Amino acid sequence: MSGVRGYLMTSAGVPAQAGGTSATAGQRDRNKEIGLLLEEYRTLREEIIHRVAGRMQMIGFAGIISALLVVSDRLHFDAPSFYVAILVLVVALLWLRGINRAIQRIGLHLRRLEVRINDLAAQGYGSTEPVLSWETAAQAGRMRVKGVPGYVGRFGGWYDRADRRPPAS
């Protein structure tokens, strides 16, 4: 087993003090809590990946349906296929916005988990650097987008002004 700042990694991937039995009950509880929080973090990251894949499938589906309707010979303002194409695009955009907002809700929870895990790591291991920072850094990048892209992002559900608040620990 490799040491990390004087600690060994347990089979669950959670740091434990060398020697095994010298760890206090509080330290073992902290290790268990960090392990559980990391498992939740990993699961939520996987959920985001699945939602992004679903979002891409919806974009492809709506694009193919709309393209087929546009290239059909019957696409006129008085033809039903025109309105079906518009309806498909509107439903797809609304669906996309819903998926984006759900991803943002998960991201907010992940940022809160990052704060909690980083606090526990600082308490237990004297870590001065954050252990987790990906979601917080990604949100900061989204919040730096200004102008028209920023407005489109807020309308599309990619981020919300409420996300400017720092996550509570």
Coordinates of C-alpha atoms in Angstrom, one line a residue, residues 28-86:
R28 CA -12.2 6.0 11.5
D29 CA -15.7 7.7 11.5
R30 CA -14.3 10.6 9.4
N31 CA -12.7 8.1 7.0
K32 CA -16.0 6.3 6.7
E33 CA -17.9 9.5 6.1
I34 CA -15.3 10.7 3.5
G35 CA -15.6 7.3 1.8
L36 CA -19.4 7.5 1.7
L37 CA -19.3 11.1 0.4
L38 CA -16.9 10.1 -2.3
E39 CA -19.1 7.3 -3.4
E40 CA -22.1 9.7 -3.6
Y41 CA -19.8 12.1 -5.6
R42 CA -18.8 9.4 -8.0
T43 CA -22.4 8.3 -8.5
L44 CA -23.6 11.8 -9.2
R45 CA -20.8 12.4 -11.7
E46 CA -22.0 9.2 -13.5
E47 CA -25.6 10.5 -13.4
I48 CA -24.4 13.7 -15.2
I49 CA -22.7 11.6 -17.8
H50 CA -25.9 9.6 -18.5
R51 CA -27.9 12.8 -18.7
V52 CA -25.5 14.4 -21.1
A53 CA -25.7 11.3 -23.3
G54 CA -29.5 11.5 -23.2
R55 CA -29.3 15.2 -24.1
M56 CA -27.1 14.4 -27.2
Q57 CA -29.5 11.6 -28.2
M58 CA -32.4 14.1 -28.0
I59 CA -30.5 16.7 -30.1
G60 CA -29.8 14.0 -32.7
F61 CA -33.4 12.7 -32.7
A62 CA -34.9 16.2 -33.1
G63 CA -32.4 17.1 -35.8
I64 CA -33.1 14.0 -37.8
I65 CA -36.9 14.4 -37.6
S66 CA -36.7 18.1 -38.5
A67 CA -34.3 17.5 -41.4
L68 CA -36.5 14.8 -42.8
L69 CA -39.5 17.0 -42.6
V70 CA -37.7 19.9 -44.2
V71 CA -36.4 17.9 -47.2
S72 CA -39.8 16.4 -47.8
D73 CA -41.7 17.8 -50.8
R74 CA -44.7 18.7 -48.6
L75 CA -43.1 21.3 -46.4
H76 CA -45.3 24.4 -46.8
F77 CA -46.9 26.8 -44.4
D78 CA -50.2 25.2 -45.1
A79 CA -48.9 21.6 -44.7
P80 CA -49.0 19.8 -41.4
S81 CA -45.4 18.6 -41.7
F82 CA -44.2 22.2 -41.2
Y83 CA -46.0 22.5 -37.9
V84 CA -44.9 19.0 -36.8
A85 CA -41.3 20.1 -37.5
I86 CA -41.7 23.2 -35.4

